[in-house]
Amino acid sequence: MARMPIVAGNWKMHKTIAEARDLVNALKPQVADATGVEVVVCPPYTALAAVREAVAGSQIALGAQDVFWKEKGAYTSQVAPGMLTDAGCRYVIIGHSESRGRFGVPEPEMTEALLRWFGETDESVNRKTKAALAAGLIPIVCVGETLDERRAGQADAVIAGQVERGLAGLSAAQVAGMVIAYEPVWAIGTGETCDTPEANRICGVIRSVVARVFGAEAAEAVRIQYGGSVKPGNARELFSQPEIDGGLVGGAALEADSFAQIVKAAL
Ligand code: PGA
């Protein structure tokens, strides 16, 4: 059975409530006919409620950018899985490289303390993924190598490890229903895209890890996105690859026109 492509916009720390509403209102008519692709927008927490209202009645689904694994408690700043479903979320991004403290662009102000603050690990990714699934959310788990790891020839091993540890203990059925995003850290927000055959090859590596750990059926069903400087100009080529089932889009998802073009490129 063919996998339904999924294109998700990761808005990161962008958009006020009014801007979020405007973006979705501009996007809706442009993707109304794109029924062969699942469309997701992941605004910041502050705009979830407004975007939920704005997408009502459309085929655009709502996602969040992170989640904590506890149901409730004294966890200042954190948001529980049940709070996200309550807010209308169907998806949640987990383990983005910016949460893991793995940045493609060196920023001197990213001090050690700040990196620790964001410090996501495969262990926390695993806990969050399990908690998200238990609450009925669909996780979009991000994996990807840094430039140093790629240059050292470690890309495949790093990614395989992230997949194995991040998804450890899940059932085959849970993995079949989720989404994995391959996001090479060096391609995020840099304008540099992983070349298409290599992006396809790595998505194939991810699928083979899923096959080895969870079985052929889960590997056949799990959707694997490419992310990292996806643009209207490169989306069609990337999404036409057999192992790539759509994209996780940052910068180009902040404008309705460019995001709509990327969505249509997955048709
Ligand atoms: P980008 O971000 O499209 O701006 O490179 C992708 C992502 O970080 O999910």
Tab-separated table of N, CA, C and O and ligand atoms in Angstrom, residues 10 12 96 98 183 187-190 227-231 248-252, ligand 1:
chain	number	residue	atom	x	y	z
A	10	ASN	N	7.286	23.472	10.369
A	10	ASN	CA	7.816	23.705	11.713
A	10	ASN	C	8.095	25.203	11.817
A	10	ASN	O	9.084	25.689	11.285
A	12	LYS	N	8.903	26.940	14.313
A	12	LYS	CA	9.917	27.296	15.316
A	12	LYS	C	9.430	28.486	16.153
A	12	LYS	O	8.253	28.559	16.468
A	96	HIS	N	13.906	17.446	17.772
A	96	HIS	CA	14.491	18.323	16.753
A	96	HIS	C	15.931	18.652	17.140
A	96	HIS	O	16.235	18.794	18.328
A	98	GLU	N	17.518	21.258	17.104
A	98	GLU	CA	17.646	22.482	17.903
A	98	GLU	C	17.283	22.219	19.366
A	98	GLU	O	17.747	22.930	20.262
A	183	GLU	N	16.722	14.841	9.250
A	183	GLU	CA	17.145	16.228	9.121
A	183	GLU	C	18.648	16.350	9.374
A	183	GLU	O	19.074	16.436	10.537
A	187	ALA	N	22.113	20.974	7.230
A	187	ALA	CA	21.230	21.465	6.162
A	187	ALA	C	20.080	22.303	6.706
A	187	ALA	O	19.298	22.853	5.945
A	188	ILE	N	19.995	22.408	8.043
A	188	ILE	CA	18.848	23.099	8.633
A	188	ILE	C	19.099	24.595	8.696
A	188	ILE	O	20.052	25.043	9.334
A	189	GLY	N	18.257	25.329	8.011
A	189	GLY	CA	18.337	26.790	8.058
A	189	GLY	C	19.569	27.360	7.386
A	189	GLY	O	19.872	28.543	7.528
A	190	THR	N	20.289	26.536	6.640
A	190	THR	CA	21.546	26.990	6.042
A	190	THR	C	21.406	27.262	4.548
A	190	THR	O	22.313	27.813	3.938
A	227	GLY	N	14.007	16.756	5.923
A	227	GLY	CA	13.954	18.150	6.356
A	227	GLY	C	15.334	18.779	6.313
A	227	GLY	O	16.342	18.102	6.559
A	228	GLY	N	15.360	20.056	5.998
A	228	GLY	CA	16.633	20.779	5.911
A	228	GLY	C	16.662	21.571	4.621
A	228	GLY	O	16.954	21.029	3.563
A	229	SER	N	16.271	22.857	4.721
A	229	SER	CA	16.268	23.755	3.561
A	229	SER	C	15.418	23.240	2.394
A	229	SER	O	15.794	23.378	1.231
A	230	VAL	N	14.276	22.636	2.729
A	230	VAL	CA	13.312	22.300	1.680
A	230	VAL	C	12.689	23.602	1.182
A	230	VAL	O	12.286	24.457	1.978
A	231	LYS	N	12.647	23.757	-0.128
A	231	LYS	CA	12.137	24.982	-0.756
A	231	LYS	C	11.224	24.590	-1.916
A	231	LYS	O	11.286	23.444	-2.375
A	248	LEU	N	9.697	17.961	6.356
A	248	LEU	CA	9.537	18.827	7.526
A	248	LEU	C	10.211	20.141	7.147
A	248	LEU	O	11.406	20.164	6.848
A	249	VAL	N	9.412	21.196	7.136
A	249	VAL	CA	9.833	22.447	6.499
A	249	VAL	C	9.900	23.558	7.536
A	249	VAL	O	8.911	23.806	8.239
A	250	GLY	N	11.031	24.242	7.619
A	250	GLY	CA	11.176	25.356	8.552
A	250	GLY	C	10.913	26.680	7.860
A	250	GLY	O	9.772	27.093	7.668
A	251	GLY	N	11.970	27.340	7.440
A	251	GLY	CA	11.882	28.691	6.882
A	251	GLY	C	10.821	28.859	5.799
A	251	GLY	O	10.054	29.839	5.812
A	252	ALA	N	10.753	27.905	4.879
A	252	ALA	CA	9.822	28.042	3.752
A	252	ALA	C	8.366	27.769	4.153
A	252	ALA	O	7.459	27.911	3.332
B	1	PGA	P1	14.630	24.701	7.433
B	1	PGA	O1	14.290	23.951	8.801
B	1	PGA	O2	13.617	24.246	6.414
B	1	PGA	O3	14.520	26.171	7.734
B	1	PGA	O4	16.006	24.288	7.036
B	1	PGA	C1	13.849	22.623	8.819
B	1	PGA	C2	13.655	22.161	10.243
B	1	PGA	O5	14.455	22.543	11.103
B	1	PGA	O6	12.702	21.419	10.560
